[in-house]
PDB file of C-alpha atoms in Angstrom:
ATOM      1  CA  MET A   1       0.000   0.000   0.000  1.00 51.00           C
ATOM      2  CA  TYR A   2       2.788   2.459   0.909  1.00 62.00           C
ATOM      3  CA  GLN A   3       5.695   2.671  -1.476  1.00 71.00           C
ATOM      4  CA  ASN A   4       8.639   4.993  -1.866  1.00 71.00           C
ATOM      5  CA  SER A   5      11.091   4.899  -4.710  1.00 81.00           C
ATOM      6  CA  LEU A   6      14.858   4.938  -4.463  1.00 84.00           C
ATOM      7  CA  GLN A   7      14.708   8.249  -6.309  1.00 87.00           C
ATOM      8  CA  SER A   8      12.624   9.805  -3.517  1.00 85.00           C
ATOM      9  CA  TYR A   9      15.157   8.621  -0.896  1.00 85.00           C
ATOM     10  CA  MET A  10      17.990  10.049  -2.996  1.00 90.00           C
ATOM     11  CA  SER A  11      16.139  13.354  -3.205  1.00 90.00           C
ATOM     12  CA  ILE A  12      15.692  13.473   0.582  1.00 89.00           C
ATOM     13  CA  PHE A  13      19.366  12.611   1.086  1.00 91.00           C
ATOM     14  CA  GLN A  14      20.506  15.342  -1.319  1.00 93.00           C
ATOM     15  CA  GLU A  15      18.342  17.855   0.535  1.00 92.00           C
ATOM     16  CA  ALA A  16      19.903  16.670   3.803  1.00 91.00           C
ATOM     17  CA  LEU A  17      23.358  17.294   2.343  1.00 91.00           C
ATOM     18  CA  MET A  18      22.383  20.850   1.432  1.00 92.00           C
ATOM     19  CA  ASN A  19      20.323  21.713   4.533  1.00 92.00           C
ATOM     20  CA  SER A  20      22.367  20.106   7.325  1.00 90.00           C
ATOM     21  CA  ALA A  21      24.737  22.084   9.519  1.00 90.00           C
ATOM     22  CA  LYS A  22      28.157  22.551   7.984  1.00 92.00           C
ATOM     23  CA  SER A  23      31.289  21.542   9.878  1.00 87.00           C
ATOM     24  CA  SER A  24      34.966  21.087   9.120  1.00 90.00           C
ATOM     25  CA  GLU A  25      35.019  17.983  11.354  1.00 90.00           C
ATOM     26  CA  ALA A  26      34.029  14.844   9.432  1.00 90.00           C
ATOM     27  CA  GLU A  27      32.278  13.230  12.419  1.00 92.00           C
ATOM     28  CA  GLU A  28      30.207  16.324  13.194  1.00 92.00           C
ATOM     29  CA  ARG A  29      29.267  16.752   9.541  1.00 91.00           C
ATOM     30  CA  THR A  30      28.257  13.080   9.229  1.00 92.00           C
ATOM     31  CA  GLU A  31      26.143  13.332  12.392  1.00 91.00           C
ATOM     32  CA  ALA A  32      24.458  16.505  11.106  1.00 91.00           C
ATOM     33  CA  ILE A  33      23.659  14.851   7.759  1.00 93.00           C
ATOM     34  CA  ASN A  34      22.296  11.731   9.469  1.00 90.00           C
ATOM     35  CA  THR A  35      20.135  13.754  11.845  1.00 86.00           C
ATOM     36  CA  THR A  36      18.755  15.962   9.073  1.00 90.00           C
ATOM     37  CA  PHE A  37      18.124  12.975   6.802  1.00 91.00           C
ATOM     38  CA  LYS A  38      16.310  10.978   9.501  1.00 85.00           C
ATOM     39  CA  ARG A  39      14.168  13.964  10.479  1.00 84.00           C
ATOM     40  CA  SER A  40      13.240  14.722   6.860  1.00 88.00           C
ATOM     41  CA  LEU A  41      12.523  11.084   6.073  1.00 86.00           C
ATOM     42  CA  TYR A  42      10.392  10.702   9.186  1.00 83.00           C
ATOM     43  CA  GLN A  43       8.404  13.878   8.471  1.00 84.00           C
ATOM     44  CA  ARG A  44       7.763  12.993   4.835  1.00 86.00           C
ATOM     45  CA  ILE A  45       6.690   9.459   5.593  1.00 86.00           C
ATOM     46  CA  CYS A  46       4.363  10.653   8.362  1.00 83.00           C
ATOM     47  CA  ARG A  47       2.847  13.180   5.965  1.00 85.00           C
ATOM     48  CA  SER A  48       2.149  10.451   3.432  1.00 86.00           C
ATOM     49  CA  LEU A  49       0.560   7.992   5.889  1.00 87.00           C
ATOM     50  CA  PHE A  50      -3.110   7.666   6.685  1.00 88.00           C
ATOM     51  CA  ALA A  51      -3.856   9.198  10.080  1.00 86.00           C
ATOM     52  CA  ARG A  52      -4.664   5.787  11.560  1.00 87.00           C
ATOM     53  CA  ASP A  53      -1.146   4.537  10.704  1.00 90.00           C
ATOM     54  CA  GLN A  54       0.901   7.532  11.849  1.00 89.00           C
ATOM     55  CA  LEU A  55       1.051   6.643  15.554  1.00 91.00           C
ATOM     56  CA  LEU A  56       2.046   3.049  14.846  1.00 91.00           C
ATOM     57  CA  PHE A  57       4.791   4.179  12.448  1.00 90.00           C
ATOM     58  CA  SER A  58       6.077   6.810  14.885  1.00 89.00           C
ATOM     59  CA  PHE A  59       6.042   4.349  17.781  1.00 91.00           C
ATOM     60  CA  THR A  60       7.903   1.730  15.747  1.00 89.00           C
ATOM     61  CA  MET A  61      10.499   4.266  14.594  1.00 85.00           C
ATOM     62  CA  SER A  62      11.008   5.546  18.149  1.00 85.00           C
ATOM     63  CA  LEU A  63      11.527   2.009  19.408  1.00 87.00           C
ATOM     64  CA  LYS A  64      14.054   1.276  16.655  1.00 82.00           C
ATOM     65  CA  ILE A  65      15.966   4.548  16.909  1.00 79.00           C
ATOM     66  CA  TYR A  66      16.126   4.901  20.676  1.00 81.00           C
ATOM     67  CA  GLY A  67      16.125   1.248  21.704  1.00 83.00           C
ATOM     68  CA  VAL A  68      13.840  -0.021  24.426  1.00 87.00           C
ATOM     69  CA  ASP A  69      14.171  -2.862  26.879  1.00 88.00           C
ATOM     70  CA  PRO A  70      12.098  -5.680  25.304  1.00 90.00           C
ATOM     71  CA  THR A  71      10.675  -6.637  28.700  1.00 89.00           C
ATOM     72  CA  LEU A  72       9.319  -3.113  29.245  1.00 90.00           C
ATOM     73  CA  LEU A  73       7.891  -3.052  25.735  1.00 91.00           C
ATOM     74  CA  ARG A  74       6.201  -6.406  26.300  1.00 90.00           C
ATOM     75  CA  TRP A  75       4.741  -5.016  29.504  1.00 90.00           C
ATOM     76  CA  VAL A  76       3.381  -1.917  27.794  1.00 89.00           C
ATOM     77  CA  LEU A  77       1.781  -4.002  25.064  1.00 90.00           C
ATOM     78  CA  MET A  78       0.650  -7.127  26.930  1.00 88.00           C
ATOM     79  CA  GLY A  79       0.965  -6.597  30.675  1.00 83.00           C
ATOM     80  CA  GLY A  80       3.598  -9.184  31.458  1.00 78.00           C
ATOM     81  CA  PHE A  81       2.872 -12.827  32.106  1.00 77.00           C
ATOM     82  CA  GLU A  82       0.610 -14.588  34.578  1.00 78.00           C
ATOM     83  CA  ASP A  83       2.507 -16.316  37.337  1.00 73.00           C
ATOM     84  CA  GLU A  84       1.857 -17.946  40.669  1.00 69.00           C
ATOM     85  CA  ASP A  85       2.201 -15.334  43.375  1.00 63.00           C
ATOM     86  CA  HIS A  86       3.158 -17.432  46.388  1.00 53.00           C
ATOM     87  CA  HIS A  87       3.610 -14.310  48.490  1.00 68.00           C
ATOM     88  CA  ALA A  88       0.324 -12.687  47.509  1.00 76.00           C
ATOM     89  CA  VAL A  89      -0.330  -9.468  49.355  1.00 81.00           C
ATOM     90  CA  PRO A  90      -4.022  -8.714  49.854  1.00 88.00           C
ATOM     91  CA  ASN A  91      -5.390  -5.599  48.182  1.00 89.00           C
ATOM     92  CA  PRO A  92      -5.474  -2.884  50.881  1.00 91.00           C
ATOM     93  CA  PHE A  93      -7.648  -0.493  48.849  1.00 92.00           C
ATOM     94  CA  THR A  94     -11.419  -0.632  48.528  1.00 93.00           C
ATOM     95  CA  TRP A  95     -11.401   1.617  45.446  1.00 94.00           C
ATOM     96  CA  LEU A  96      -8.903  -0.513  43.504  1.00 93.00           C
ATOM     97  CA  PRO A  97     -10.234  -3.584  41.664  1.00 94.00           C
ATOM     98  CA  GLU A  98      -8.509  -6.871  42.473  1.00 92.00           C
ATOM     99  CA  LEU A  99      -7.397  -7.373  38.854  1.00 90.00           C
ATOM    100  CA  ILE A 100      -5.518  -4.050  38.860  1.00 92.00           C
ATOM    101  CA  TRP A 101      -3.915  -4.857  42.224  1.00 92.00           C
ATOM    102  CA  LYS A 102      -2.676  -8.174  40.810  1.00 89.00           C
ATOM    103  CA  LEU A 103      -1.272  -6.389  37.748  1.00 91.00           C
ATOM    104  CA  LEU A 104       0.569  -3.891  39.968  1.00 91.00           C
ATOM    105  CA  ARG A 105       1.971  -6.734  42.087  1.00 90.00           C
ATOM    106  CA  ARG A 106       3.017  -8.560  38.919  1.00 89.00           C
ATOM    107  CA  ALA A 107       4.856  -5.447  37.647  1.00 90.00           C
ATOM    108  CA  ALA A 108       6.576  -5.115  41.027  1.00 89.00           C
ATOM    109  CA  THR A 109       7.850  -8.694  40.867  1.00 87.00           C
ATOM    110  CA  GLN A 110       8.626  -9.012  37.143  1.00 88.00           C
ATOM    111  CA  LEU A 111      10.204  -5.677  36.209  1.00 90.00           C
ATOM    112  CA  ASP A 112      13.560  -4.291  37.278  1.00 86.00           C
ATOM    113  CA  GLY A 113      13.102  -0.900  38.882  1.00 85.00           C
ATOM    114  CA  PHE A 114       9.450  -1.528  39.822  1.00 89.00           C
ATOM    115  CA  ALA A 115      10.070  -3.526  43.023  1.00 88.00           C
ATOM    116  CA  HIS A 116       8.735  -0.715  45.223  1.00 88.00           C
ATOM    117  CA  LEU A 117       5.674   0.046  43.089  1.00 88.00           C
ATOM    118  CA  THR A 118       3.124  -1.299  45.581  1.00 87.00           C
ATOM    119  CA  GLU A 119       4.823   0.535  48.466  1.00 89.00           C
ATOM    120  CA  LEU A 120       4.716   3.756  46.440  1.00 90.00           C
ATOM    121  CA  LEU A 121       1.049   3.096  45.740  1.00 91.00           C
ATOM    122  CA  GLN A 122       0.417   2.888  49.484  1.00 90.00           C
ATOM    123  CA  GLN A 123       2.500   6.014  50.217  1.00 91.00           C
ATOM    124  CA  HIS A 124       0.694   8.043  47.541  1.00 92.00           C
ATOM    125  CA  ALA A 125      -2.738   6.403  47.818  1.00 92.00           C
ATOM    126  CA  MET A 126      -4.712   9.636  47.271  1.00 94.00           C
ATOM    127  CA  PHE A 127      -2.799  10.444  44.091  1.00 93.00           C
ATOM    128  CA  PHE A 128      -3.337   6.958  42.687  1.00 93.00           C
ATOM    129  CA  MET A 129      -7.032   7.074  43.540  1.00 94.00           C
ATOM    130  CA  ASP A 130      -7.275  10.390  41.664  1.00 94.00           C
ATOM    131  CA  PHE A 131      -5.284   8.871  38.788  1.00 94.00           C
ATOM    132  CA  TYR A 132      -7.584   5.848  38.665  1.00 94.00           C
ATOM    133  CA  GLU A 133     -10.770   7.946  38.762  1.00 94.00           C
ATOM    134  CA  SER A 134      -9.638  10.871  36.593  1.00 93.00           C
ATOM    135  CA  SER A 135     -11.092  11.352  33.127  1.00 92.00           C
ATOM    136  CA  ASN A 136      -7.667  12.605  32.024  1.00 93.00           C
ATOM    137  CA  PRO A 137      -5.050  10.907  34.239  1.00 93.00           C
ATOM    138  CA  LEU A 138      -2.112  11.598  31.916  1.00 92.00           C
ATOM    139  CA  GLU A 139      -2.333  15.303  32.746  1.00 92.00           C
ATOM    140  CA  LEU A 140      -1.631  14.615  36.429  1.00 91.00           C
ATOM    141  CA  GLU A 141       1.949  15.033  37.575  1.00 88.00           C
ATOM    142  CA  LEU A 142       3.348  11.823  39.012  1.00 85.00           C
ATOM    143  CA  PRO A 143       4.571  12.072  42.613  1.00 84.00           C
ATOM    144  CA  GLY A 144       8.146  11.621  43.790  1.00 78.00           C
ATOM    145  CA  VAL A 145      10.343   9.081  42.051  1.00 80.00           C
ATOM    146  CA  LEU A 146       7.514   8.086  39.705  1.00 82.00           C
ATOM    147  CA  ASN A 147       8.050  11.398  37.935  1.00 83.00           C
ATOM    148  CA  ASP A 148      11.699  10.425  37.325  1.00 85.00           C
ATOM    149  CA  MET A 149      10.780   7.307  35.349  1.00 87.00           C
ATOM    150  CA  SER A 150      11.877   7.072  31.741  1.00 85.00           C
ATOM    151  CA  SER A 151       9.296   7.827  29.084  1.00 85.00           C
ATOM    152  CA  ILE A 152       8.779   4.100  28.326  1.00 87.00           C
ATOM    153  CA  GLU A 153       8.330   3.195  32.021  1.00 90.00           C
ATOM    154  CA  LYS A 154       5.419   5.599  32.506  1.00 90.00           C
ATOM    155  CA  PRO A 155       3.116   3.674  30.116  1.00 92.00           C
ATOM    156  CA  VAL A 156       3.724   0.554  32.245  1.00 92.00           C
ATOM    157  CA  VAL A 157       2.162   2.317  35.245  1.00 91.00           C
ATOM    158  CA  VAL A 158      -0.621   3.634  33.010  1.00 93.00           C
ATOM    159  CA  ARG A 159      -1.266   0.120  31.689  1.00 94.00           C
ATOM    160  CA  CYS A 160      -1.544  -1.235  35.212  1.00 92.00           C
ATOM    161  CA  LEU A 161      -3.979   1.411  36.455  1.00 93.00           C
ATOM    162  CA  ARG A 162      -5.801   2.637  33.345  1.00 94.00           C
ATOM    163  CA  MET A 163      -5.640   0.267  30.394  1.00 92.00           C
ATOM    164  CA  ASP A 164      -7.967   2.586  28.463  1.00 94.00           C
ATOM    165  CA  LYS A 165      -5.209   5.240  28.440  1.00 95.00           C
ATOM    166  CA  VAL A 166      -2.371   3.124  26.981  1.00 93.00           C
ATOM    167  CA  VAL A 167      -2.727   4.571  23.461  1.00 94.00           C
ATOM    168  CA  PRO A 168      -2.568   8.190  24.724  1.00 94.00           C
ATOM    169  CA  ALA A 169       0.424   7.177  26.905  1.00 93.00           C
ATOM    170  CA  ILE A 170       2.159   5.769  23.823  1.00 93.00           C
ATOM    171  CA  ARG A 171       1.340   9.003  21.995  1.00 92.00           C
ATOM    172  CA  ASN A 172       3.032  10.904  24.860  1.00 91.00           C
ATOM    173  CA  TYR A 173       6.046   8.590  24.615  1.00 90.00           C
ATOM    174  CA  VAL A 174       6.373   9.228  20.871  1.00 90.00           C
ATOM    175  CA  SER A 175       5.901  12.955  21.379  1.00 88.00           C
ATOM    176  CA  ASP A 176       8.581  13.005  24.079  1.00 85.00           C
ATOM    177  CA  ARG A 177      11.029  11.037  21.931  1.00 82.00           C
ATOM    178  CA  THR A 178      10.510  13.103  18.782  1.00 75.00           C
ATOM    179  CA  ALA A 179      10.450  16.443  20.620  1.00 70.00           C
ATOM    180  CA  THR A 180      13.625  15.913  22.624  1.00 60.00           C
ATOM    181  CA  GLY A 181      15.427  13.613  20.242  1.00 56.00           C
ATOM    182  CA  ASN A 182      16.876  12.105  23.397  1.00 49.00           C
ATOM    183  CA  GLY A 183      17.184   8.356  23.362  1.00 46.00           C
ATOM    184  CA  ASP A 184      19.083   8.103  26.617  1.00 40.00           C
ATOM    185  CA  GLU A 185      16.502   5.965  28.405  1.00 42.00           C
ATOM    186  CA  GLN A 186      19.023   4.303  30.678  1.00 37.00           C
ATOM    187  CA  GLY A 187      20.640   7.631  31.582  1.00 30.00           C
ATOM    188  CA  ARG A 188      17.370   9.053  32.877  1.00 35.00           C
ATOM    189  CA  ARG A 189      16.440   5.844  34.601  1.00 35.00           C
ATOM    190  CA  ARG A 190      16.827   6.025  38.327  1.00 31.00           C
ATOM    191  CA  GLY A 191      14.658   3.059  39.258  1.00 34.00           C
ATOM    192  CA  MET A 192      11.873   3.298  41.781  1.00 36.00           C
ATOM    193  CA  LYS A 193      13.374   3.233  45.208  1.00 39.00           C
ATOM    194  CA  GLY A 194      11.153   3.964  48.157  1.00 40.00           C
ATOM    195  CA  SER A 195      10.707   7.665  48.757  1.00 38.00           C
TER     196      SER A 195
END
């Protein structure tokens, strides 16, 4: 359905050669050409896609360019795997459905950096209740160390608490990646230690 010719790629590359930042250093010049070419290619392809396909393309490109831990990606998309929780902790909240509590416990046991998720939920119970009940939870600022999570870790928390908001969370991830151009996920990652 979507096709681009070699000639169109050559045209984009030639424009990148002309429009990229000039430098006497070969490495800097190569980096500038690559950055300009990728940005131009991305923008042109997005312009040519049907609206329904743009988010999927952007998400796929962001994952490829910036690299994402496959376990986190699997969690965002599928919610991890069902396992026997021999140390099951009863749900302490009346407002939180049992299924969501189990998903939060599963994230805490299966994902690196999420070990203290249930403790953070208990420490910030009012925030999480607001998040769960809000019509627009992605506009709420996450408390404490949750706010320091990488942009791919935040959709994991969203998936646990509000599965209906995963697509907007992915849209935020793509927007963050394309706006900052920063793929340093591991550099921003501090892990969730009790606060």
